[in-house]
């Protein structure tokens, strides 16, 4: 047995003090991540944790693994690069609903589709926390507290899990930061599941969306077992209220692995040019 | 009329096969022991657009087009107006066209060259499956004095697998053209080749860039197709696959640049290739690579700008964005190859620099080099391979962004135990923890600038030739014509120095001061509209009091005689 | 100890209310007939981060921070290290702190200022609902000699609607602090105000930029939030809505820049606001606006770079990307406001220029101006409104990109009959049809450059003050300290000229030559690490032989005495 | 009656010669567009036609309306800007599968969601034509003819209509360039339908995908009437073979219209600053 595998979830926490507001849901997500990593039993150096920009995207710095705090919206692209270049690493990505679904929407779409083996957590607070409270794609159309959309966005909210399914994600789950053990389990399962795993974690922003504290009264376990068939999952999610938690879909598409062999040297290749 | 080199333009509208015949002519020249260069000018059409194959063949190495073409073979005149300006002819040149397509159009006639007719269509019609371009090719070969056996041998190599009939028909056409040519007026002829059996390479700039990347150890490429950068990727996709690397086509340039940042963060040398519009999309994340000190290389094959511009034609106008296109203070490397083969060295060196200095390196190639083929002596091997300063396992008190004397901090690669850290594009302290403190910002800015300034770039920062009080300073594809102009001046007993900058960023202030020592007159040569290179030079260097600028936009290449005449007229 | 102005810093960790007390102090000063300036320094936290309100109050207009603060009121010492460097104190300054929080920390003590204690927490505890910042505010007002009535009146205005109790408690604290202050050592005091009843404006740079946009006639804004640009949008969202315009929050900056290109193409003056990372994402499409000649304005509120950098703090380091960040030759407008109120004029003028010249205009503001508030005399109205040269209905033989003498071609607006055309980012001929012909490229490049070069920008290209053989050249937020330094020099009988460039692009070569006429020594002042402005100046202008550069990165603002001493020491 | 309303589809064609290869499906799409515009009966100057970059994106220049040939991937953002600034105009956008679903994927997602009243045509040839034949998001994973993915992409193809539905498009149809009259009708209906209308037109690339000429044997009319309920449409599309043509979904979400009143002058606003 390998010594580093004895690491506890505390061993995955760093000594950097979070910038988060007291009461922010993201604290619990951090605990869930470190717990899942402890359960995974891998040494810290074999894990890469990538994020974008936002309150939530600060999370890698609060853990003890290799991390990359990139630019806004590009976490999934960096994460794909890591995994494609170093298939031996366990790759996690995380960030906010704005980071992942607004500016990062295209990478989300194509990550679901490309199905690289990694796990992506959206810490969904239905708001841009970091920039002081604007509407995100998951914000309801009638939320009027943002100065940029004082009469509400008037645009229907994205349902991330439904989008992930249509785009082709291979594992889809939803958790609530108020139930950190469940979230830890979902992350753990997402990591274990081959291909692209997507986990939406409802994580209240107590500063700009204090009403989200109420979520604790709305969440409920998803009924039945996770679908393995896309059409079935589509049907099921069509009636979803956005607060059911658990694994919602677990597909079996093979992860993306670009071809790569080792059958020539660079010098061999030069024959092509010579005459 | 035997010159040092012979220049031939083969033109035609879509389907006429100008490109194919040009390619065969170049290959044949190579077979016959000549050196050569072929660039191309294409219309915007995907298929069936007008095209010109622009060749120069010589017994000695060539890296620039000549002032004019000695022979223009026009398979037809369709849309020739669109690139007539790219086909300068001398009075002594010969225009060979098919009476079938009517008189020489004004745009060509105004050069005042000689002209002759060859009934290519009629001749081709006499051969079953015969094609006009093979008639023209045969005639061109004979006219310039290229042994027909060389052409036949290339035909054999290339058409052999298409079956006997195809080969037979092409051969018949070739011979018919050759035969007809004996009755045509003379044109400049090739000198005997100096073939010594040494190995020649036949390579395009885009292949060369891709190969340089491989030689430096690139193992991960993510990219999005764009003309004229795509061929770098087309070279790399199968070759990486065979050498244990990976190329992935990304959803866009935002993804490709960030994917290579991820690849490099994980320890694997990573590169992307693009052109102006793609580079523009990448600048935010190039800043991330610079700030997080993650080595990456970006090959930018320049085309006409701004915006979508002229995708199929060349210009040097991405100089500004490459040097200054990042927000904030973002020191990085910009390397400009100055010949087709130098695309190989420069890319290899750029990767080496990016990795050694843990920063972003931009290779500033262009369409004129990228999509042109050069027959050259086998290039020498350069010793530059990707090598990072890395952290030791369990390095004590590891600080990713440690303030080392030379500014380069050991980088911990995932998998290395005890040195995990979080790379960050937010300003940070030595450990990498975000910091908005003035002192951290200042010391990290200093460090990121220092590592580039202190590094020893050796002699590669510029190619310097000749001496004298007059110097010509240039970069990239404009170097070829400058070099040739100065050779001509020297051949006439004149003196002039060439400074072709390869390392544009960081600007080599001291080296340049030394190179300009004693120079009284400086001619700046560049292919931009707004004198971007001249402004770059003024910004970073103290120039001699007398400066002239030859700056013109693409797609017209700069010709040696333009430079010659400016220098000749400069009192 | 009555000075021309008094400077006060109020600091505290999250929740201490430093910002609120600063805001009230500024408003009270305004009420009492003073001019004033308040900038802020904030930590990265969303809530509860350390903060400093940095004020300067004066009987005459102020647009720059002073060399040091006369009074520092520290509600606590939490994380003061993070911005101590931003709080310069003189020996004569007073540090007022609460014994509760212990001794003055080293980072502050090293300035060697006097210090005094005030038991703010204890005093606040004596008032039901009492708050420490109101104690501090009362003390500060009394110490600097600001009439307490003015503060009380502001409290009434601002806390009135929060209910009697809140107001009563704040008032009680204020008075307790004021009372206690009478026992404290003296600090610099305000001169009597010269209130003449004329209207004062209290405005932030970001509000001013937004308002300038409205004045110019902007009716469509698409944008993506980013610190510190968001407040421009927060000002514009409700005001556009009320004045018949529209603001839409886009999915990202690629969308926002293209949305405003669409809005403008359809005939509606359009703008976006962003900061460095967002600007970087926009450059490809800014090139599109330039090539397709679609007027747009982009307000870039600069923050520390590179990459994500320091979002909450200021720097001038987006100069490079703003001037040179596009691929290809992409002539456009860059306007840099040089005071908080000038954000209004400069944005208004930039919109006017973009529309008149059918190109992209970038307004280069920064966090220091954008997020600071200034109490100023009501600014004069400027006559600049968006006005395009448009095509007449059914204009015969309409050519969208006609080669007019001044380079400006009439633009047909959708809805106009008989002049439909297709705007294009591909190079095109006069009609707009894509063309890769050298002559079309050259003539359109000429035209796009010519229209900017030939335009008459009047006197607005720079603010020039004073005279002499020494000149200081600067731009943007660095102008305030330069201006003040030169005033001091002049007050001591010295001579010096200030040139603050407002129009950075196109570079005003002739105007600058005239402005530099007779100047022997030039000091360049800028807030960047790599001397971006100095390099810009070298590139475009012929500078005097003796040049010094005061270039330092953010977030520390440049102080007047730094400039004064360089000039004083310059033999 | 208004003279310009008598325009024929020829009146909507320009004299610019298409750069398209002989036989390219895009010629027929052009005819369908001009026919739909003629049927619409609006004057040319009240129509704006926006595109990105690609062979297909050249289409506006071949018509006689106000057009914008933008940069690669951003057609929908320009189009939204036009419509939001000038609600009186009829706005069309068109482009390729690469332009719209690869680099432009995020704008597609958000255009569906935002539901601005405009009509978007993807001329889908399952390839990047303009850049000489690379795989696009709609390319099947086993297509090996691209030099960039010589062993196939290994990534499952996007089904654009399914994605549009999940993202919230209000009108979804599919046509085939070989049936230009049907395509013209679909475009016409899309324009008439309020909100964001999406029309996928299968348009063969004869140069890089000659096998797509076979599509004419594969297309067939979609069965039944178009759904008006999203869940129903989802179910239906789950079993779709990608070749059924016709209107597939016609929702009834109100189009997006940001609030705008005219109740103050700029001078009124200045009171806020004065003291
Ligand atoms: C290119 C770019 N645009 C905008 C921003 C500003 N920005 C930073 S975080 C953020 C949104 C944060 O929202 P979300 O991703 O939901 O994270 P949260 O703060 O809510 O956890 C924005 C718009 C940026 N940093 N970079
Ligand atoms: C930013 C940018 N990246 C890449 C390109 C190169 N490019 C031009 S068109 C195109 C794809 C075309 O494919 P599609 O949109 O499917 O259109 P088609 O040609 O097939 O009709 C690409 C990648 C570009 N012009 N701009
Ligand atoms: S602003 Fe909201 S999301 Fe951000 S740290 Fe505070 S509570 Fe959390
Ligand atoms: S390459 Fe394909 S899509 Fe492009 S014009 Fe030719 S056939 Fe049409
Ligand atoms: Mg959020
Ligand atoms: Mg396509």
Coordinates of N, CA and C in Angstrom, one line a residue, chain A residues 19 21-22 53 55 58 70-72 74 98 102-103 128-132 134-135 146-151 206-208, chain C residues 42 44-47 79 223-227 230 233-235 237-238 241 247-254 281 307-308:
Chain A
X19 N -11.3 34.0 -0.2 CA -11.8 35.3 -0.3 C -13.3 35.4 -0.2
X21 N -17.2 35.3 0.9 CA -18.0 35.9 2.0 C -18.4 34.8 3.0
X22 N -18.5 35.2 4.2 CA -19.0 34.3 5.2 C -20.3 33.7 4.8
X53 N -12.4 32.2 -14.0 CA -12.4 33.4 -13.1 C -13.8 33.6 -12.5
X55 N -15.8 34.0 -8.2 CA -15.6 33.6 -6.8 C -15.3 32.2 -6.8
X58 N -12.0 30.4 -7.7 CA -10.8 30.5 -6.8 C -10.5 29.2 -6.2
X70 N -7.1 29.9 -14.5 CA -6.9 30.5 -15.9 C -7.6 31.8 -16.1
X71 N -8.0 32.0 -17.3 CA -8.8 33.2 -17.5 C -10.3 32.9 -17.6
X72 N -11.1 33.9 -17.6 CA -12.6 33.7 -17.5 C -13.1 32.9 -18.7
X74 N -12.4 29.7 -19.7 CA -11.6 28.8 -20.5 C -11.2 27.6 -19.7
X98 N -21.5 31.6 -14.7 CA -21.2 32.6 -15.7 C -20.0 32.1 -16.5
X102 N -21.9 31.2 -19.7 CA -22.0 32.4 -20.5 C -20.8 32.5 -21.4
X103 N -19.7 33.1 -20.9 CA -18.5 33.2 -21.7 C -17.9 31.8 -22.1
X128 N -23.5 36.4 -11.2 CA -22.1 36.7 -11.3 C -21.7 37.3 -9.9
X129 N -21.1 36.5 -9.1 CA -20.7 37.0 -7.7 C -19.5 37.9 -7.8
X130 N -18.5 37.5 -8.4 CA -17.2 38.2 -8.5 C -17.4 39.7 -9.0
X131 N -18.2 39.9 -9.9 CA -18.4 41.2 -10.5 C -19.5 42.0 -9.9
X132 N -20.0 41.5 -8.7 CA -20.9 42.2 -7.9 C -22.4 42.1 -8.3
X134 N -24.4 40.4 -11.3 CA -25.2 40.5 -12.5 C -25.9 39.1 -12.8
X135 N -26.8 39.2 -13.7 CA -27.5 37.9 -14.1 C -26.6 37.0 -14.9
X146 N -30.1 43.2 -10.5 CA -28.8 43.6 -11.1 C -29.0 45.0 -11.7
X147 N -28.0 45.8 -11.6 CA -28.1 47.2 -12.1 C -28.0 47.1 -13.7
X148 N -27.6 46.0 -14.2 CA -27.5 46.0 -15.7 C -28.8 45.5 -16.3
X149 N -29.6 44.8 -15.5 CA -30.9 44.4 -16.0 C -32.0 44.7 -14.9
X150 N -32.2 46.0 -14.7 CA -33.0 46.3 -13.6 C -34.5 45.9 -13.7
X151 N -34.9 45.5 -15.0 CA -36.3 45.0 -15.1 C -36.2 43.5 -15.4
X206 N -24.7 34.2 -0.9 CA -25.4 34.8 0.2 C -25.4 36.4 0.1
X207 N -24.5 36.9 -0.7 CA -24.3 38.3 -0.8 C -25.3 38.9 -1.8
X208 N -25.3 38.4 -3.0 CA -26.1 39.0 -4.0 C -27.5 38.2 -4.3
Chain C
X42 N -9.1 48.8 -2.9 CA -9.9 47.7 -2.3 C -9.1 46.4 -2.4
X44 N -9.3 42.1 -2.8 CA -10.0 41.3 -3.8 C -11.3 40.7 -3.3
X45 N -11.5 40.8 -2.0 CA -12.8 40.2 -1.5 C -14.0 40.9 -2.0
X46 N -15.1 40.1 -2.1 CA -16.3 40.7 -2.5 C -16.9 41.4 -1.4
X47 N -16.9 40.9 -0.2 CA -17.4 41.5 1.0 C -16.4 41.3 2.1
X79 N -5.0 43.7 7.7 CA -4.5 43.7 6.3 C -4.0 45.0 5.8
X223 N -22.7 44.7 -23.8 CA -21.5 44.6 -23.0 C -21.6 43.4 -22.1
X224 N -20.4 43.1 -21.5 CA -20.2 41.9 -20.6 C -19.5 42.5 -19.4
X225 N -20.1 42.2 -18.2 CA -19.5 42.9 -17.0 C -18.0 42.6 -16.8
X226 N -17.3 43.5 -16.3 CA -15.9 43.3 -15.9 C -15.4 44.5 -15.1
X227 N -14.7 44.2 -14.0 CA -14.2 45.2 -13.1 C -13.0 45.8 -13.8
X230 N -17.5 47.9 -15.3 CA -18.9 47.6 -15.1 C -19.7 48.9 -14.8
X233 N -21.4 50.7 -17.4 CA -22.6 50.0 -17.9 C -23.7 50.2 -16.9
X234 N -23.3 50.2 -15.6 CA -24.4 50.4 -14.6 C -25.0 51.8 -14.7
X235 N -24.2 52.8 -15.1 CA -24.7 54.1 -15.3 C -25.6 54.1 -16.6
X237 N -27.2 51.6 -18.2 CA -28.4 50.7 -18.3 C -29.7 51.5 -18.0
X238 N -29.8 52.1 -16.8 CA -31.1 52.8 -16.6 C -31.2 54.1 -17.4
X241 N -32.3 53.3 -20.9 CA -33.6 52.8 -20.9 C -34.6 54.0 -20.8
X247 N -29.7 48.8 -23.6 CA -28.4 48.2 -23.2 C -28.7 46.7 -23.0
X248 N -27.9 45.9 -23.6 CA -28.1 44.4 -23.5 C -26.8 43.8 -23.0
X249 N -27.0 42.9 -22.0 CA -25.9 42.1 -21.4 C -25.7 41.0 -22.3
X250 N -24.5 40.9 -22.9 CA -24.2 39.8 -23.9 C -23.6 38.6 -23.2
X251 N -23.5 37.5 -23.9 CA -22.9 36.3 -23.3 C -21.4 36.4 -23.1
X252 N -20.7 37.2 -23.9 CA -19.3 37.4 -23.7 C -18.9 38.6 -24.5
X253 N -17.6 38.9 -24.5 CA -17.1 40.1 -25.2 C -17.1 40.0 -26.7
X254 N -17.0 38.7 -27.1 CA -17.0 38.5 -28.6 C -18.4 38.8 -29.1
X281 N -10.2 40.2 -26.0 CA -11.1 39.4 -26.8 C -11.7 40.1 -27.9
X307 N -2.8 39.7 -18.1 CA -3.8 38.7 -17.8 C -4.8 39.2 -16.8
X308 N -5.3 38.3 -15.9 CA -6.3 38.8 -15.0 C -5.7 39.9 -14.1

